Coordinates of C-alpha atoms and ligand atoms in Angstrom, one line a residue:
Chain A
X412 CA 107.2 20.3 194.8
X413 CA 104.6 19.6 192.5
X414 CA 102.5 20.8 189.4
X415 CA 99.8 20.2 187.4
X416 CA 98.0 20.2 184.1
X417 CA 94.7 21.7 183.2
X418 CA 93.4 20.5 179.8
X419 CA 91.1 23.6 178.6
X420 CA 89.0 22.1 176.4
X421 CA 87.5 19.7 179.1
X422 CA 87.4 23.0 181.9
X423 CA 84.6 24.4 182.2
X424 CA 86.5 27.5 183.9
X425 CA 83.8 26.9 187.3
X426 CA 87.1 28.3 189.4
X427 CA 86.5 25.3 192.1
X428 CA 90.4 24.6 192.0
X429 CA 90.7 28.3 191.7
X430 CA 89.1 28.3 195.4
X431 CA 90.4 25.3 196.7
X432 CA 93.9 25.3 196.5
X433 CA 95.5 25.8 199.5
X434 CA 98.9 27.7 197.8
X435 CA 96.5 30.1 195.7
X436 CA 98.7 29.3 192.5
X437 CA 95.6 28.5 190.3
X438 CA 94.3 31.9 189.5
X439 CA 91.2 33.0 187.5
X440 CA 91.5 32.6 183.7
X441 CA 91.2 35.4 181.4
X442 CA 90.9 33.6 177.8
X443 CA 88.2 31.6 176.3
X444 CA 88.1 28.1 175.2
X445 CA 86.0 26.6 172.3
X446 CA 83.0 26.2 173.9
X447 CA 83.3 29.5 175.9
X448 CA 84.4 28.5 179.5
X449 CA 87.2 30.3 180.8
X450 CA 90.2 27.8 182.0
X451 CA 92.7 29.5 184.8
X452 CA 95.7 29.6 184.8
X453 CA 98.6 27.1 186.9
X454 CA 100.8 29.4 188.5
X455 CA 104.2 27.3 187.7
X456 CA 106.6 29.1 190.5
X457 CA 107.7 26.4 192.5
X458 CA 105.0 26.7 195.3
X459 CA 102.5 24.3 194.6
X460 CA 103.1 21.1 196.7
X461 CA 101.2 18.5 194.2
X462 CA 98.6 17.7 197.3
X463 CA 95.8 17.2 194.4
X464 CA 93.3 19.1 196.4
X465 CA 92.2 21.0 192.9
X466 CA 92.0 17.7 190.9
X467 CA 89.8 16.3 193.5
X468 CA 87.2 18.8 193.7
X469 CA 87.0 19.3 189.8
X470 CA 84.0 17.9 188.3
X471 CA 85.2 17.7 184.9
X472 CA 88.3 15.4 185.4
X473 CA 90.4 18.1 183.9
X474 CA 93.3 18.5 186.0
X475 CA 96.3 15.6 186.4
X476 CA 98.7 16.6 189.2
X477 CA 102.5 15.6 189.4
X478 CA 104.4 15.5 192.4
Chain B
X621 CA 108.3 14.4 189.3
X622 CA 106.3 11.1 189.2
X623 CA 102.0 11.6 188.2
X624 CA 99.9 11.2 191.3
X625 CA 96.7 12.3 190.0
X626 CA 94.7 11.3 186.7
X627 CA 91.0 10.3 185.1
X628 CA 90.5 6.5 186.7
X629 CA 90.1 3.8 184.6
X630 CA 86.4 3.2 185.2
X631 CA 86.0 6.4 184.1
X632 CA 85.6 7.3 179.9
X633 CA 87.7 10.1 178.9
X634 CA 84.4 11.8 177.5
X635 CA 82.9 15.4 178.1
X636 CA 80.0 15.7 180.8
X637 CA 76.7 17.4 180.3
X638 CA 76.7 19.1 183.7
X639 CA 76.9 22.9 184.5
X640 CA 79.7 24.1 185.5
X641 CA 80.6 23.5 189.0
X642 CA 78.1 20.4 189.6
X643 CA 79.4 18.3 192.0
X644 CA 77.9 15.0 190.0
X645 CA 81.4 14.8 188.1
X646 CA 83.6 15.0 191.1
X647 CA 81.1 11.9 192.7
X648 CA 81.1 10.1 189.3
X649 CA 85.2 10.2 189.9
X650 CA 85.3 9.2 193.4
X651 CA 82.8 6.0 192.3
X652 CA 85.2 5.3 189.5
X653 CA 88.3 5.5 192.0
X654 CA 87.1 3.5 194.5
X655 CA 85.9 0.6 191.6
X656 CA 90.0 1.2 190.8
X657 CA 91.2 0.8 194.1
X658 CA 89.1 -2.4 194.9
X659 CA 89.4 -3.7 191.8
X660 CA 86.1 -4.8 190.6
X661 CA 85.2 -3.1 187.3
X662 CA 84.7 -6.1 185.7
X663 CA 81.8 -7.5 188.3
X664 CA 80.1 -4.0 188.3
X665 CA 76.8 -3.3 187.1
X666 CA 76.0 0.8 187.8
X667 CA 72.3 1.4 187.7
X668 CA 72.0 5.1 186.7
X669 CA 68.8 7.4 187.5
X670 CA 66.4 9.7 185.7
X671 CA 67.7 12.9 186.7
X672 CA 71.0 15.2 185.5
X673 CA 73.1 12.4 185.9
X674 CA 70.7 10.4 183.2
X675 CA 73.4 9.8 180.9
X676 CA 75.9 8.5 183.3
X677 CA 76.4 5.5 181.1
X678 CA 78.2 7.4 178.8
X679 CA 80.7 8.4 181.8
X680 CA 81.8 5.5 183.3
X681 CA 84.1 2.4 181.5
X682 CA 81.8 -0.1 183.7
X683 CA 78.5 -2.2 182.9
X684 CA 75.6 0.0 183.7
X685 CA 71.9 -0.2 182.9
X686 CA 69.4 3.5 182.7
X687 CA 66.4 2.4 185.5
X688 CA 63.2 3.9 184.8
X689 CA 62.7 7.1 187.0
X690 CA 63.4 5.8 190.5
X691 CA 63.7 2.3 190.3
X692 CA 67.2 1.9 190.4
X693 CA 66.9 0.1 193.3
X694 CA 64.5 -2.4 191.6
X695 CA 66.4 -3.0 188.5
X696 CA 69.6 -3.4 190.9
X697 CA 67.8 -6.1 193.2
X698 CA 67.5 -7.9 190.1
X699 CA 70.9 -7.9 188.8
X700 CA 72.1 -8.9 192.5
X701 CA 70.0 -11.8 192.5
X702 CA 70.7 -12.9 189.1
X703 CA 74.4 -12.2 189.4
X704 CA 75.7 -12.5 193.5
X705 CA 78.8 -12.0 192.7
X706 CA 78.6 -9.2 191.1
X707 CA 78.9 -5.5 192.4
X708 CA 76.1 -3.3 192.1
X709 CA 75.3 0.2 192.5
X710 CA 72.5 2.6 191.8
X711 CA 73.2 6.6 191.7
X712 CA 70.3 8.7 192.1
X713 CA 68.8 12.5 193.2
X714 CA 66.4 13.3 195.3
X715 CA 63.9 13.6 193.3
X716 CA 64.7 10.1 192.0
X717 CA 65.4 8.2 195.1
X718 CA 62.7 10.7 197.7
X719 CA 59.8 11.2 195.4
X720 CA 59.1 8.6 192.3
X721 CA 61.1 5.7 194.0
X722 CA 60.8 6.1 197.7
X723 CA 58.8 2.7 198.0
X724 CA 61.6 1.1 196.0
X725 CA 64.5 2.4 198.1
X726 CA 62.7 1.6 201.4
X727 CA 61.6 -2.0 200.4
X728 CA 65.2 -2.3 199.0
X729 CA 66.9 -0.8 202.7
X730 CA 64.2 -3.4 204.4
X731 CA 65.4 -6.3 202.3
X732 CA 68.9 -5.7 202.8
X733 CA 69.6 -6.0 199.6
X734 CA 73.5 -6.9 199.0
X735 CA 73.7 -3.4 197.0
X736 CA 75.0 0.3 197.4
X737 CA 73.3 3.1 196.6
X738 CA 74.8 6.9 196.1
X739 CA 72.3 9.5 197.2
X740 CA 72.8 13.0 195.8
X741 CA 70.4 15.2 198.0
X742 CA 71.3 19.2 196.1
X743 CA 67.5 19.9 197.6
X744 CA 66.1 20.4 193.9
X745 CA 65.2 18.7 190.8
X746 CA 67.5 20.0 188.6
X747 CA 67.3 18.4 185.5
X748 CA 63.0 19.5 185.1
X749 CA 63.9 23.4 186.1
X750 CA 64.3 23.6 189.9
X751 CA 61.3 22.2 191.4
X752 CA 60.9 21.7 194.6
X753 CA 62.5 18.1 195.9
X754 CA 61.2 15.9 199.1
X755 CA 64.7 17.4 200.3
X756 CA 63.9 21.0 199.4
X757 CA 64.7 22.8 203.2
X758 CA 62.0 25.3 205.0
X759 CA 62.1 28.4 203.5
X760 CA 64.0 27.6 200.4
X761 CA 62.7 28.7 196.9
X762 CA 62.0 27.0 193.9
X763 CA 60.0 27.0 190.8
X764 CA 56.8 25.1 192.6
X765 CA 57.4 26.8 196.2
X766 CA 58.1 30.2 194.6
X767 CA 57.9 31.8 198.1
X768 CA 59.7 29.4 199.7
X769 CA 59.0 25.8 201.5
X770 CA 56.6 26.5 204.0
X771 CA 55.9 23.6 206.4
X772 CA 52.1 23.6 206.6
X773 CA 51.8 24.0 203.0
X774 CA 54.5 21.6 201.2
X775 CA 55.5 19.5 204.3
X776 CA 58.6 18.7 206.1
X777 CA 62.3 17.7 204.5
X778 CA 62.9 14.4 204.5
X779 CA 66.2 13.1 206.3
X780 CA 66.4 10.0 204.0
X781 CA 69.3 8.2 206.8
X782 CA 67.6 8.7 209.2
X783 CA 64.5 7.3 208.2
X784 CA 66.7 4.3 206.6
X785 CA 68.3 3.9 210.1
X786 CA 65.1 2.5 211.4
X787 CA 65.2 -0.5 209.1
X788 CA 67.3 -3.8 209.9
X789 CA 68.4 -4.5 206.6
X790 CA 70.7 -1.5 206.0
X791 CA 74.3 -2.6 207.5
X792 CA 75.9 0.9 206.2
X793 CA 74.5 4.4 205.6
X794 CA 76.4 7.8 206.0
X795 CA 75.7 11.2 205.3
X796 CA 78.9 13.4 203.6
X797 CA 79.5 16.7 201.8
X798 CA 82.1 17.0 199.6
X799 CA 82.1 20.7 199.5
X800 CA 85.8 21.5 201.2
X801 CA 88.3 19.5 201.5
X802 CA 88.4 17.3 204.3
X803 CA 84.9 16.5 202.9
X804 CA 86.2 15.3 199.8
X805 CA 88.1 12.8 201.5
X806 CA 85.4 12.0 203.9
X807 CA 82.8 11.3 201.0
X808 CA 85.5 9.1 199.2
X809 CA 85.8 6.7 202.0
X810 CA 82.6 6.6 203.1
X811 CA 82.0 5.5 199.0
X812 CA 84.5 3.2 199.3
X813 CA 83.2 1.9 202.7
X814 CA 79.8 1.3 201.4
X815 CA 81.5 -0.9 198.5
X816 CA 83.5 -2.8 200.6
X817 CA 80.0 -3.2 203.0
X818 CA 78.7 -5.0 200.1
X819 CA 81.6 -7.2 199.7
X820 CA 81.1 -8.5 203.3
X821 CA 77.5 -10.0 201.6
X822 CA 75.6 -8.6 204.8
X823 CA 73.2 -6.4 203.5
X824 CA 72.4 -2.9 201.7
X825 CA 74.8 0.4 202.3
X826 CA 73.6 3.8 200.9
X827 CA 75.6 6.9 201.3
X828 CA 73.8 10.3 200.9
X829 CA 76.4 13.0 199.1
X830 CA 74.9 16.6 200.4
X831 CA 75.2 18.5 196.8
X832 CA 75.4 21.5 195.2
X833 CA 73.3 22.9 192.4
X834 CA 74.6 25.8 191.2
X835 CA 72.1 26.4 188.2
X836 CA 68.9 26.4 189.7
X837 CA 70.0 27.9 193.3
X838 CA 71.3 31.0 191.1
X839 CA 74.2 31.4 192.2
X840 CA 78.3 30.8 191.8
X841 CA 79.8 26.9 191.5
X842 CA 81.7 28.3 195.1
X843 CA 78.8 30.0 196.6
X844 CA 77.0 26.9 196.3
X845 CA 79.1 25.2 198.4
X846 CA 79.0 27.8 200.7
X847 CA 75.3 27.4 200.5
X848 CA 75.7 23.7 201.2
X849 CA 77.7 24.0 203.8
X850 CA 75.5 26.5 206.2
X851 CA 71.9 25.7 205.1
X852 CA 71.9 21.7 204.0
X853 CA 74.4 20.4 206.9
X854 CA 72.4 21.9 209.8
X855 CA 69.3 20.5 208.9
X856 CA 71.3 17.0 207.3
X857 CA 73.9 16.5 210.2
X858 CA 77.1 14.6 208.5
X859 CA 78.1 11.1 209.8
X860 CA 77.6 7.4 210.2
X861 CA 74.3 6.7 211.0
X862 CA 74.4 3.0 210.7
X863 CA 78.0 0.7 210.6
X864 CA 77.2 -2.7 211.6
Ligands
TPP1233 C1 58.1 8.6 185.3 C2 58.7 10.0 185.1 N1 58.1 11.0 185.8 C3 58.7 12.3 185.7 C4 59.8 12.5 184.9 C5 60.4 13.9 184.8 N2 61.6 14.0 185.6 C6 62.8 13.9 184.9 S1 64.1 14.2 186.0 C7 63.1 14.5 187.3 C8 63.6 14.8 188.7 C9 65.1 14.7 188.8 O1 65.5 15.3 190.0 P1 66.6 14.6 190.9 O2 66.4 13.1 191.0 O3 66.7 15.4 192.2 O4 68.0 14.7 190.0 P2 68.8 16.0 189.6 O5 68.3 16.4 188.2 O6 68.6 17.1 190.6 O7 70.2 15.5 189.5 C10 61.7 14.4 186.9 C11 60.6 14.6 187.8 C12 60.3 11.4 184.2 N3 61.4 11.5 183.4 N4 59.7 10.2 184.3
SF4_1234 S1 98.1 20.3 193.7 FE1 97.5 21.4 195.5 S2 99.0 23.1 195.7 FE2 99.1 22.3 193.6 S3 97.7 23.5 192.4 FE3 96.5 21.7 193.1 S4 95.6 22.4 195.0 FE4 97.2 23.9 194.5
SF4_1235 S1 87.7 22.8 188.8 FE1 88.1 21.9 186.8 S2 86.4 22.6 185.5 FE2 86.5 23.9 187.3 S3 87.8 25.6 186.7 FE3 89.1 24.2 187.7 S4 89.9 22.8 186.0 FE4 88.2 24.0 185.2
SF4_1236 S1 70.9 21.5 186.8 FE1 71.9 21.4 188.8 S2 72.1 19.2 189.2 FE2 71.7 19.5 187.0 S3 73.7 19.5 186.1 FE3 73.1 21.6 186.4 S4 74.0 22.2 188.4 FE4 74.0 19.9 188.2

């Protein structure tokens, strides 16, 4: 079992985690942040297993992962 | 539920000017993880390039100096010299490290230099508008090469490892691509190989990070790894090419 957090205003909504989480529970965002990325959205139901995959790819340091 | 994952120390919790997508962030983290996990921030001196990653200074919580535009090598020979105990690195592009500054990082490969250098070949110069790099791959378009890189016109690619490979003085140098990922972890430990290379005192380690630029190839962040993955690594095989 595991989550994570995405912080929006740091995301730059380039759907990297989106593609490279192995569970598919990060899914394409649909509302803008301040500067005008779009963030996705952490699907919270139960499936991720907190493997980190999505932090480690992003290249904005925008996504902590508990496990 | 215990954190397993968050920003290194040896990284600032600042923005980043890159596109969306650029793999420059994810290296900058995997430099500032290994710095964590070795535990050397305080003896490291970062030498950043001219190129997108110009303002790396501003990203990482370590010492680092801006080089001139592919000297990084030079102004990191110094540092080692002055300083041998402390840990240096330089970080540059291809344009950087295979145009302006090839004579630098050869002469720096040749001397062995006790330093490590991160390579990031994304085939372009990014940060001028696309032109074509020394790395730029036969056939591939840019703003200078607008129908594409034709050998008898522009010349052959240069495989920067291999052409290190030939020296003495190099005692690591690895090629990775950080573009799925089993080649996230690959290019972290070949990083923190290189690092702990230059803790033995031997001699100079260089890893080459194959690299996406999403902006001037036109395309999505996840195409471009795509791209990455079945144009740059046939032509730049992945692996160790020196480990001595
Ligand atoms: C002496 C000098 N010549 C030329 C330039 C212009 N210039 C800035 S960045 C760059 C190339 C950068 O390309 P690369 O090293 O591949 O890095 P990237 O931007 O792709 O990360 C050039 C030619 C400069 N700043 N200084
Ligand atoms: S930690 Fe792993 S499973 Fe969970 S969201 Fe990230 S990539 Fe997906
Ligand atoms: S990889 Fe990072 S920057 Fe890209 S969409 Fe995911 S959280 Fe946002
Ligand atoms: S221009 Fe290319 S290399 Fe530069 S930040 Fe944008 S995507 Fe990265």
């Amino acid at each position: 079992m595991g989550k994570i957090a995405i912080n929006n205003e740091r995301c730059k909504g380039c759907d990297l985690c989106v593609h490279f989480c192995p569970k598919q529970v990060i899914l394409h965002g649909s509302s803008f942040n301040s500067k005008g990325h779009r963030p996705p959205k952490f699907q919270d139901d139960g499936v991720c297993t907190g493997c980190a995959i999505c932090a480690r790819i992003c290249p904005d340091v925008a996504i902590e992962v508990w496990r | 539920m215990q954190k397993v994952y968050e920003r290194p120390e040896s990284m600032a919790d600042v923005q980043m000017s890159y596109c969306p997508g650029c793999l420059h962030g994810t290296v900058h983290r995997m430099i500032a993880e290994v710095i964590d996990e070795l535990g050397v921030r305080e003896q490291v001196v970062g030498v950043c390039p001219v190129g997108c990653a110009v303002f790396m200074y501003e990203y990482m919580s370590c010492d680092m100096i801006e080089a001139a535009h592919g000297r990084a090598p030079a102004v990191a020979t110094g540092v080692k010299r002055v300083l041998p105990d402390s840990v240096v690195f330089t970080y540059q592009g291809d344009g950087d490290l295979a145009a302006i500054g090839t004579a630098e990082i050869i002469h720096a490969a040749a001397r062995g230099e006790r330093i490590t250098t991160i390579f990031i070949n994304n085939t372009t110069y990014g940060m001028t508008g696309g032109q074509m790099a020394p790395t730029t791959l036969l056939g591939q378009k840019s703003t200078t090469c607008p129908t594409g890189r034709e050998a008898m016109r522009e010349g052959f690619p240069i495989r920067v490892c291999e052409l290190l490979a030939t020296l003495d003085g190099p005692i690591y140098l690895a090629r990775v691509a950080p573009v799925n990922a089993a080649g996230l972890v690959k290019t972290k430990n070949a990083i923190k190989k290189a690092f702990q290379k230059q803790l033995e005192g031997r001699g100079f380690s260089l890893v080459e990070v194959l690299c996406n630029c999403p902006t001037q190839l036109k395309v999505s962040p996840i195409d471009s790894l795509k791209w990455v993955e079945e144009n740059m690594v046939p032509y730049y095989p992945l692996g160790e090419f020196v480990d001595r």
